[in-house]
Coordinates of C-alpha atoms and ligand atoms in Angstrom, one line a residue:
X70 CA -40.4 -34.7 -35.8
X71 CA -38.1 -36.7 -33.4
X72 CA -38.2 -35.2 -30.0
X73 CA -35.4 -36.1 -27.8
X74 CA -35.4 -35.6 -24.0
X75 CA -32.3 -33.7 -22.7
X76 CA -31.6 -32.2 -19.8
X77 CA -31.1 -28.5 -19.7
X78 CA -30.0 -26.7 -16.9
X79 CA -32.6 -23.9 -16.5
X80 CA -35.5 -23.4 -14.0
X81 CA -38.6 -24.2 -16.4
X82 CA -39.8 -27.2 -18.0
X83 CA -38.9 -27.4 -21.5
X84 CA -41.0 -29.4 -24.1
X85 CA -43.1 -29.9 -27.3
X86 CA -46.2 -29.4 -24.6
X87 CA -45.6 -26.0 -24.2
X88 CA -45.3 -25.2 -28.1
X89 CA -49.0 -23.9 -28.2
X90 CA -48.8 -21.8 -25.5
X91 CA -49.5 -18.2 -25.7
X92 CA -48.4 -15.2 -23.6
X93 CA -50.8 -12.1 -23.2
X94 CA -49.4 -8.6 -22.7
X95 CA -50.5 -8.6 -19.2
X96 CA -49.0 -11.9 -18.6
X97 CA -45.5 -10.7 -19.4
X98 CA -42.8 -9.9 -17.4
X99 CA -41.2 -8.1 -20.1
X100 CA -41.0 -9.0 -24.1
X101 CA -38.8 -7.9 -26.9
X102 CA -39.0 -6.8 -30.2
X103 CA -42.2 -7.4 -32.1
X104 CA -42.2 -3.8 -33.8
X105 CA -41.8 -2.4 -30.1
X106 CA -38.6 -2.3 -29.8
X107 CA -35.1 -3.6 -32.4
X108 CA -34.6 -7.1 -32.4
X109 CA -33.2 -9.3 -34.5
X110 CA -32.0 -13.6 -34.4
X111 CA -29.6 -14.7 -36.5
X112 CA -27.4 -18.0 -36.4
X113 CA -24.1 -17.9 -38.4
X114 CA -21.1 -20.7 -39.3
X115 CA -18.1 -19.8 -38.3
X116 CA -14.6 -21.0 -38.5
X117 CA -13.0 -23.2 -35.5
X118 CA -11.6 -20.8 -33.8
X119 CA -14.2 -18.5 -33.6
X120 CA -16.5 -20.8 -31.5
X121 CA -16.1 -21.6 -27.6
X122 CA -18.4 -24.2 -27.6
X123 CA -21.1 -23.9 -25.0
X124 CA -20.4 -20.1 -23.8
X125 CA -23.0 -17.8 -23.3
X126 CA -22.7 -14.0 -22.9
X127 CA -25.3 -11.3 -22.3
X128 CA -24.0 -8.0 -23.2
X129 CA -26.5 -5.3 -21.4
X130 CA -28.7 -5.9 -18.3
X131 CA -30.2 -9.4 -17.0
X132 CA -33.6 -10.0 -16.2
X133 CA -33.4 -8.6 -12.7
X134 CA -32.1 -5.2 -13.8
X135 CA -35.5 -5.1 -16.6
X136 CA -38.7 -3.7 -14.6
X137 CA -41.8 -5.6 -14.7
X138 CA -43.8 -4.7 -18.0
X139 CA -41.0 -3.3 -19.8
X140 CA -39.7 -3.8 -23.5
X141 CA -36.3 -4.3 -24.1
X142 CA -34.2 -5.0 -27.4
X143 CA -33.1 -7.8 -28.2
X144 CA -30.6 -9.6 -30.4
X145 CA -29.8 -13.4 -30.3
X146 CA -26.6 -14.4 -32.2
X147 CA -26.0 -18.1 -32.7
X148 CA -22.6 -19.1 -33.9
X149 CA -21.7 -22.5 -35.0
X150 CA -18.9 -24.5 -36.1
X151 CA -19.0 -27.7 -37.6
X152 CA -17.1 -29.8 -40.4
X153 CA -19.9 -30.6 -42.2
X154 CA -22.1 -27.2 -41.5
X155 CA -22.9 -25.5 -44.4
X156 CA -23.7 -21.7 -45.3
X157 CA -27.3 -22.6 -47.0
X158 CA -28.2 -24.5 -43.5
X159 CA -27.6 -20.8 -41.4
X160 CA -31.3 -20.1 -42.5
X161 CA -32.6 -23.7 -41.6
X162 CA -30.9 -23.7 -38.0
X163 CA -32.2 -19.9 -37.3
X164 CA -36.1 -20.7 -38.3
X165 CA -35.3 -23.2 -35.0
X166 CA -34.9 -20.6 -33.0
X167 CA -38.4 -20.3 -33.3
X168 CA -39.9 -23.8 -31.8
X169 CA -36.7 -24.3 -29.5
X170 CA -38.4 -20.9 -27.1
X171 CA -41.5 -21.7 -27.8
X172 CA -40.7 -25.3 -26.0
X173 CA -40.5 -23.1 -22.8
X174 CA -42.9 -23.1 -20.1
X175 CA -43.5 -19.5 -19.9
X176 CA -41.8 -18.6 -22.6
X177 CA -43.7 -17.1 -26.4
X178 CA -41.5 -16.6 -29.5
X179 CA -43.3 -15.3 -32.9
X180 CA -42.1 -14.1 -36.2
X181 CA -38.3 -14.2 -37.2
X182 CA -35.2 -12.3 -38.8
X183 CA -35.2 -8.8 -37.6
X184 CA -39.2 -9.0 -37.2
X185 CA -39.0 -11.4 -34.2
X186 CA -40.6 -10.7 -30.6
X187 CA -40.6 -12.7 -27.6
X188 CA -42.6 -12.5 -24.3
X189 CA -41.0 -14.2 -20.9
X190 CA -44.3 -14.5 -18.9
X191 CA -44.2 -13.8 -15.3
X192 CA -44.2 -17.3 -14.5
X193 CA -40.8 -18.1 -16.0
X194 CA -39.6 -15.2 -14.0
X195 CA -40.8 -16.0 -10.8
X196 CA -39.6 -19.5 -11.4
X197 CA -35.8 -17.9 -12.1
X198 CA -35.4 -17.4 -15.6
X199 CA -32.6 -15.4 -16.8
X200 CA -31.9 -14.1 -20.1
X201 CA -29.0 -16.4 -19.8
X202 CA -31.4 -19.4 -20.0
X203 CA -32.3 -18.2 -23.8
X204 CA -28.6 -19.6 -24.5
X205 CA -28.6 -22.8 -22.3
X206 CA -32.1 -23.6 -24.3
X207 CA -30.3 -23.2 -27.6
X208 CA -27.3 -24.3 -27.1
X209 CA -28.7 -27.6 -25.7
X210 CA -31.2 -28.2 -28.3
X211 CA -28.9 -27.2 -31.7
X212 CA -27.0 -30.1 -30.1
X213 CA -28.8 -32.9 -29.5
X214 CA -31.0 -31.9 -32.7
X215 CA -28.0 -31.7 -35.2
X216 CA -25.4 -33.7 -34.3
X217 CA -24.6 -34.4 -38.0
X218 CA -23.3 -30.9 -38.3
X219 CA -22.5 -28.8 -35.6
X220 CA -19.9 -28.9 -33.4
X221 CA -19.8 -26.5 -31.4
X222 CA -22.4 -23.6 -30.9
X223 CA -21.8 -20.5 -28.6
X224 CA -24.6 -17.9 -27.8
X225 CA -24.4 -14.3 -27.7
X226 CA -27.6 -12.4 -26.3
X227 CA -27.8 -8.7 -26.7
X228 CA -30.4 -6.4 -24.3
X229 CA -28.3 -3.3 -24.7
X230 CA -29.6 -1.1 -27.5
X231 CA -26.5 0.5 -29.2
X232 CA -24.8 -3.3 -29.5
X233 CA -28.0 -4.0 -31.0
X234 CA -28.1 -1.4 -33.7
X235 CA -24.9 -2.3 -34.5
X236 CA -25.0 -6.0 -34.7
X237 CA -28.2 -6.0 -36.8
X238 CA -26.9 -4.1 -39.6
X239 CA -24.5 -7.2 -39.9
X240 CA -27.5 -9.3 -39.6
X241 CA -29.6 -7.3 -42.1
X242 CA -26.7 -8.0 -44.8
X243 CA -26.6 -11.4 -43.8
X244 CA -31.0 -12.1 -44.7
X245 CA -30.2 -9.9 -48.0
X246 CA -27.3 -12.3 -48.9
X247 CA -29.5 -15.4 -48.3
X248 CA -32.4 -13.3 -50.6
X249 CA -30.3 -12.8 -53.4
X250 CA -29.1 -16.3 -53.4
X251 CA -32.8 -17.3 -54.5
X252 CA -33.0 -14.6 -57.5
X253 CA -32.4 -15.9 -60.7
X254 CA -34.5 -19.1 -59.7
X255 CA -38.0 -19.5 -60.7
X256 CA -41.0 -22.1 -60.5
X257 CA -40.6 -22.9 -64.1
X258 CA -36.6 -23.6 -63.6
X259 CA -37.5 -26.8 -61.3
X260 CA -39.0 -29.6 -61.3
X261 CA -39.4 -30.2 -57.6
X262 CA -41.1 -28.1 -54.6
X263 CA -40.6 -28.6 -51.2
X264 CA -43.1 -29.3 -48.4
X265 CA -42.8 -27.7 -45.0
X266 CA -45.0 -29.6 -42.3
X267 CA -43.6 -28.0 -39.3
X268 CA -46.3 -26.3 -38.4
X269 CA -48.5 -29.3 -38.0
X270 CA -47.7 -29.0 -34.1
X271 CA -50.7 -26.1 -33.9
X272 CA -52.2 -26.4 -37.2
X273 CA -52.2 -30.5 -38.0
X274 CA -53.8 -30.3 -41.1
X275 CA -51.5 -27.5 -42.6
X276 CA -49.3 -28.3 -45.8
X277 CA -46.9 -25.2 -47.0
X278 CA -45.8 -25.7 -50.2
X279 CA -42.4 -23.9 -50.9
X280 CA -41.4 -23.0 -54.2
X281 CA -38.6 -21.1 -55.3
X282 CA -41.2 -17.9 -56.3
X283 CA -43.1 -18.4 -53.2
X284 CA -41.6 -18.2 -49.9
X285 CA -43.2 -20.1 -46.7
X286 CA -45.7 -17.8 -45.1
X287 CA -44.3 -18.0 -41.9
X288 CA -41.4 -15.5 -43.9
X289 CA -38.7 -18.2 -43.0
X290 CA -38.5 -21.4 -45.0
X291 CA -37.5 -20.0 -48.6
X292 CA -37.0 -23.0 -51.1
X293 CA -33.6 -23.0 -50.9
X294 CA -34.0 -23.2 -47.0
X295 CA -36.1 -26.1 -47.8
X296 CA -33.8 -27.9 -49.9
X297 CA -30.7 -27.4 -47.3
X298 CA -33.5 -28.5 -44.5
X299 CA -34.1 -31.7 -46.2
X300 CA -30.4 -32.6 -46.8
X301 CA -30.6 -32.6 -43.0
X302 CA -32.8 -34.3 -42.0
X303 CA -33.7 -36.4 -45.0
X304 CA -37.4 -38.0 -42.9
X305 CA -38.1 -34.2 -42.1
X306 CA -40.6 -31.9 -42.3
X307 CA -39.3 -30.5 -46.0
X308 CA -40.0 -33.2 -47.9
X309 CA -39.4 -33.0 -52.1
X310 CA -42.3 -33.4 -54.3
X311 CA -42.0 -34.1 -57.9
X312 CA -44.8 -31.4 -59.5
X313 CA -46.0 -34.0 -62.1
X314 CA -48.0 -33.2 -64.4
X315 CA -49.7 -29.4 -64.5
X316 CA -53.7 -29.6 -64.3
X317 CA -54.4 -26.4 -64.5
X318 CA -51.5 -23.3 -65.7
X319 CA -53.4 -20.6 -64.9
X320 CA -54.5 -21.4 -61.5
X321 CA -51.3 -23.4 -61.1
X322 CA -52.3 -26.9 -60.0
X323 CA -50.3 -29.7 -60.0
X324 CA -51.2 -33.6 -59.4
X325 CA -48.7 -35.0 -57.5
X326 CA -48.9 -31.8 -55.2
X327 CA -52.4 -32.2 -54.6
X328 CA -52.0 -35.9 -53.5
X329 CA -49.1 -34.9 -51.1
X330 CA -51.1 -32.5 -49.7
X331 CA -54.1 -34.9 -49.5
X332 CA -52.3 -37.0 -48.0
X333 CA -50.3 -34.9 -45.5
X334 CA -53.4 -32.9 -44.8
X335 CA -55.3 -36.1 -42.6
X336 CA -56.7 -35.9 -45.9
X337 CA -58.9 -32.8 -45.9
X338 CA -57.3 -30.6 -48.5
X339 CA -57.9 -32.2 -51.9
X340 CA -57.0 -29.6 -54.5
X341 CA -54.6 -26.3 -53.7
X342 CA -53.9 -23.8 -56.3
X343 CA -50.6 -22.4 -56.2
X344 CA -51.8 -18.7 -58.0
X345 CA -54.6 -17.7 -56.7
X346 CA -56.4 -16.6 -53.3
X347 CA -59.8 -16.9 -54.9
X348 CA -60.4 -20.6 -55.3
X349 CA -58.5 -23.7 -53.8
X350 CA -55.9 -21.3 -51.8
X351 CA -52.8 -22.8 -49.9
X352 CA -54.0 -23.1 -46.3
X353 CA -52.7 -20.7 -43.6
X354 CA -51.4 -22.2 -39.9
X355 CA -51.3 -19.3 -38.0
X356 CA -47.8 -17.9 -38.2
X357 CA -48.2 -15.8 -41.9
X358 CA -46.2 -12.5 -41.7
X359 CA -49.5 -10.8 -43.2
X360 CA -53.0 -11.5 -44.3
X361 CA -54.6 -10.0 -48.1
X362 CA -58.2 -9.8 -48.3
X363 CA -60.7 -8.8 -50.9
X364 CA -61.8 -5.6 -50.9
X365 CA -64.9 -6.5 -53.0
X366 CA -65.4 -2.4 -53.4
X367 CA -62.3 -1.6 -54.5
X368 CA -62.3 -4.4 -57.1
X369 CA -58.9 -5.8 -54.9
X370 CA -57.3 -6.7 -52.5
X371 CA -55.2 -5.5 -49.1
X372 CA -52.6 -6.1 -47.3
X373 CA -51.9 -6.1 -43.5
X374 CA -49.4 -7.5 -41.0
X375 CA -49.2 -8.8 -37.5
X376 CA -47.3 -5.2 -37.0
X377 CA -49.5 -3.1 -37.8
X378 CA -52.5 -3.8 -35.1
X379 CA -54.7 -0.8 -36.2
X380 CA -58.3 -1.3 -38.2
X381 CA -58.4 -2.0 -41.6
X382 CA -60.5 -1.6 -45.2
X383 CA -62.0 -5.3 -44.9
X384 CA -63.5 -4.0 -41.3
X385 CA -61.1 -6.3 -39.4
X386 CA -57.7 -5.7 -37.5
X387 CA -54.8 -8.7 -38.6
X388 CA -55.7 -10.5 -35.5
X389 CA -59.2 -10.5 -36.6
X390 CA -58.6 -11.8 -40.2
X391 CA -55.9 -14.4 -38.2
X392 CA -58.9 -16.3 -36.3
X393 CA -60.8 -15.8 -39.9
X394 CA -58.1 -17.9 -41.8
X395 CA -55.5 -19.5 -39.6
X396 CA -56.0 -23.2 -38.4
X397 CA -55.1 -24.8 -41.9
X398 CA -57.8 -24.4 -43.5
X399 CA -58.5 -22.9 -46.7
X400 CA -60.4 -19.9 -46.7
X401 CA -61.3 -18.5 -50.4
X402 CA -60.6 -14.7 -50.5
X403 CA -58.4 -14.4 -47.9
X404 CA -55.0 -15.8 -46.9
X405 CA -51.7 -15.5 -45.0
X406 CA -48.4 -14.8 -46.6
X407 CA -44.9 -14.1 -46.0
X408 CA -43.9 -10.2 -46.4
X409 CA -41.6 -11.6 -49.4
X410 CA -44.1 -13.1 -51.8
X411 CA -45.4 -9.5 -52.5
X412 CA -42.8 -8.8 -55.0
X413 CA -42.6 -12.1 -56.3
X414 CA -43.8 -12.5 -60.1
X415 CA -45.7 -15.4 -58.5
X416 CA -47.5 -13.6 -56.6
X417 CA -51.8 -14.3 -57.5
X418 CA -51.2 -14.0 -61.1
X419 CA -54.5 -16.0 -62.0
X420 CA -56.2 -12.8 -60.0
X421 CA -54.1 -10.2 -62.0
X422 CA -51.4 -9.9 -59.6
X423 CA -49.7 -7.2 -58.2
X424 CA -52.0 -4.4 -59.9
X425 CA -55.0 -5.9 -57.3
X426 CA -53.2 -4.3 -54.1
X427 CA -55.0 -1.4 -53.6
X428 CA -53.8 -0.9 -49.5
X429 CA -51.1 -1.8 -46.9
X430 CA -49.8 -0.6 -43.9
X431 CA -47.2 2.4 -44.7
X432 CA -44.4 0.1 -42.2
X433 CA -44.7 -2.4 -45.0
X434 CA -44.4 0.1 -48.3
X435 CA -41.6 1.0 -46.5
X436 CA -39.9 -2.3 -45.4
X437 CA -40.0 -3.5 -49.2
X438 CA -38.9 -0.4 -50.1
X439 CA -37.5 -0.5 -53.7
X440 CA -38.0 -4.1 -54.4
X441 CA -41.6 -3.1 -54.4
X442 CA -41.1 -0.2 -56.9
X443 CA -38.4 -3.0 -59.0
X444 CA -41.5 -5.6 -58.6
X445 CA -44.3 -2.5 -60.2
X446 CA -41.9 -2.0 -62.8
X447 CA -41.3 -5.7 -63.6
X448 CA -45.3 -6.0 -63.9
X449 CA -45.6 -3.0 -66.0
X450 CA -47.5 -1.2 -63.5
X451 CA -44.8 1.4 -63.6
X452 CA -42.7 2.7 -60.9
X453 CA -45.2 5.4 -59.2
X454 CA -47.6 2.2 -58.8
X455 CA -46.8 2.0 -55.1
X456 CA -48.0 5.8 -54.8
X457 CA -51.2 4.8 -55.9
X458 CA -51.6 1.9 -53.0
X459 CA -53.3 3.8 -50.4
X460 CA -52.4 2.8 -46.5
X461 CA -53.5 4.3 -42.8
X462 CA -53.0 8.0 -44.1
X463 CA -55.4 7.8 -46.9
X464 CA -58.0 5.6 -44.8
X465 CA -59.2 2.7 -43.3
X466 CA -62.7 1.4 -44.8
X467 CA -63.1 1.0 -48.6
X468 CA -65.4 4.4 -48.5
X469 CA -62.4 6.2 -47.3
X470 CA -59.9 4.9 -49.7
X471 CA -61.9 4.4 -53.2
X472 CA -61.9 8.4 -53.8
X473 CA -58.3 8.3 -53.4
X474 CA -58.2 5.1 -55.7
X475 CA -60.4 6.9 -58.6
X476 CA -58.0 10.1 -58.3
X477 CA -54.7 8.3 -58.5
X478 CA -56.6 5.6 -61.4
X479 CA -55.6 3.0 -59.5
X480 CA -55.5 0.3 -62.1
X481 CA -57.9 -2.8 -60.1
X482 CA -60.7 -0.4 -60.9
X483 CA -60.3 -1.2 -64.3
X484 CA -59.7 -4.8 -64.2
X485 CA -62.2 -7.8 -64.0
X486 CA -64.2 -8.3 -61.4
X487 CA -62.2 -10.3 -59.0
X488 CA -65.8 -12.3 -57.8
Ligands
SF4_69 FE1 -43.0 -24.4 -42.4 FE2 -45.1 -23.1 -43.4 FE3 -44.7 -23.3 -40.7 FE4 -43.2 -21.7 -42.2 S1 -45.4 -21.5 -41.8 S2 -42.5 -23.2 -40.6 S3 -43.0 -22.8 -44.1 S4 -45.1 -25.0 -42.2
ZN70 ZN1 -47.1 -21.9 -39.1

């Protein structure tokens, strides 16, 4: 990716240098969001009009009215104008949002959409940072970054919780919009995937591969998202690849995607299969939404997300199981997804698919909600399948949750054994 130099007017350094850097709770002066308090980012086109280039507004208090070690909400509304923007580029310009904090001295961003959390470490505030700075950051960098289609950009950051609550709900409809735009497409109904290198910055030999049934695990570069990424930036990091010829259906290999990936890997991943987490799975960088694991025991798999920090049935919390198979490398038996590719009828079908999930977190049962119960349904698994995925209430080893497994006849018991 093309860094450019430009000079932003706030009291940190700003730079691809600080990209890596990670804030510890203790080392915050206060942070936002991350399941401990509502926050949501979301970048919008708008109409002419509707966009005073370069203005920033913080509705609810500054940094100097926010004690040290407190959580705030937090929403970040991006609104852009430009004659060639496009609606399928809002999701492209948002998943920026991401790297353009995280070029902050002092400053952490992780996650996305409504699930994203951001740390300003005591340094940034002893140096002067305002919340105010968030904007100048953005608006700066969506402009020298894409002069091809935006205009203008204004910047509307939101610390006061009711204005939160309420903008979200406009944002939630927005990610739902963008979802539903992807239904209807499958693997099978294209020829071409998309690659998604930006994550080489931490992980340099990480390849995503982004197909229309398999979202990016990072939860943010769907395929569509890809495509509109690459009409961009056509030298990007979302590069088209031809599948070519399929080498193996069931696992779902394809030639021309394994050279890609050998080649865009420093040449250290040889052979990825697309459906399956038990040989050849895609690597993982370090920015999945959640993990699955094996539950050998249980005859399948589980679930867990950066959310839910509590002990799990494979004996390791999700930053535990991150250090296991982050780094972009491929880790049989374990990988890291996006929340999405759950209900997706992509989702490990070489290992039997859906009916392997035998735990997750309650938070995510509940943020899939009825596309999960849809997805059980679609799988012949029935709608009450999700009541038979146990989750912190039932247990957290495999000891604790089998007996609750046997009594509900969870079906992995009766499948193959998945080693
Ligand atoms: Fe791209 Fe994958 Fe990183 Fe998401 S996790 S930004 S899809 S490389
Ligand atoms: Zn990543």
């Amino acid at each position: 990716i093309k860094i450019k130099i430009v000079d932003i007017p706030v009291p940190i350094t700003i730079g691809p240098a600080f990209e890596g850097e990670t804030i510890r709770k203790k080392d915050a002066y206060v942070e936002f969001g991350g399941g401990r308090s509502t926050s949501f980012e979301l970048v919008r086109m708008c109409e002419a009009d509707e966009v005073e280039d370069g203005k920033i507004q913080v509705i609810g208090p500054e940094i100097d009215e926010m004690p040290e070690g407190s959580v705030f909400p937090l929403g970040i509304m991006v609104d852009v104008y430009g004659r060639k923007m496009q609606e399928d580029f809002e999701g492209v310009l948002e998943r920026r949002v991401h790297y353009f904090i995280n070029y902050g001295e002092g400053l952490w961003h992780v996650a996305q959409r409504n699930m994203m959390w951001i740390r300003i470490g005591k340094n940034a505030h002893a140096a002067g940072f305002k919340i105010k700075d968030l904007g100048e950051i953005l608006i700066a960098k969506y402009k020298s970054d894409y002069p091809a289609i935006i205009d203008r950009v204004q910047v509307t950051i939101i610390t006061d919780q009711s204005v939160v609550e309420e903008k979200i709900k406009l944002a939630i409809e927005k990610y739902a919009a963008r979802d539903a735009r992807l239904k209807g497409l499958t693997d099978e109904s294209v020829d071409t995937y998309y690659s998604c290198t930006l994550c080489q910055s931490f992980a340099p030999n990480h390849v995503c591969v982004v197909s229309p049934e398999r979202v990016g695990l990072c939860g943010a570069v769907s395929w569509l998202d890809a495509k509109a990424s690459n009409e961009i930036t056509p030298t990007g990091p979302n590069q088209p690849i031809d599948k070519g010829e399929c080498t193996d259906t069931v696992k779902g290999s394809w030639k021309n995607l394994n050279e890609f990936i050998y080649a865009n890997s420093n040449r250290t991943v040889e052979n990825v299969n697309f459906y399956t987490m038990m040989e050849d799975p895609m690597t993982s960088c370090g920015c999945f939404e959640a993990i699955m694991a094996i539950l050998p025991m249980c005859n399948g798999i589980m679930i867990t997300t950066r959310e839910h920090s509590g002990d799990t049935p494979s004996g390791m919390t999700f930053s535990a199981l991150a250090g296991t198979c982050g780094g972009g490398v491929q880790t049989p038996g374990f990988m890291g997804i996006g929340r999405r590719y759950l209900t997706s009828s992509k989702f490990i079908p070489a290992d039997g698919g859906m009916a392997r999930i035998v735990w997750m977190p309650k938070e995510l049962k509940e943020y899939l909600g009825q596309d999960l119960i849809d997805a059980a349904e679609r799988e012949g698994l029935g709608a009450d399948f999700v009541n038979k995925i146990a989750d912190e209430t039932v247990g957290i080893t495999e000891e604790e949750i089998l007996p609750f497994l046997e009594e509900k006849q969870h079906p992995a018991l009766k499948m193959d054994p998945m080693m």
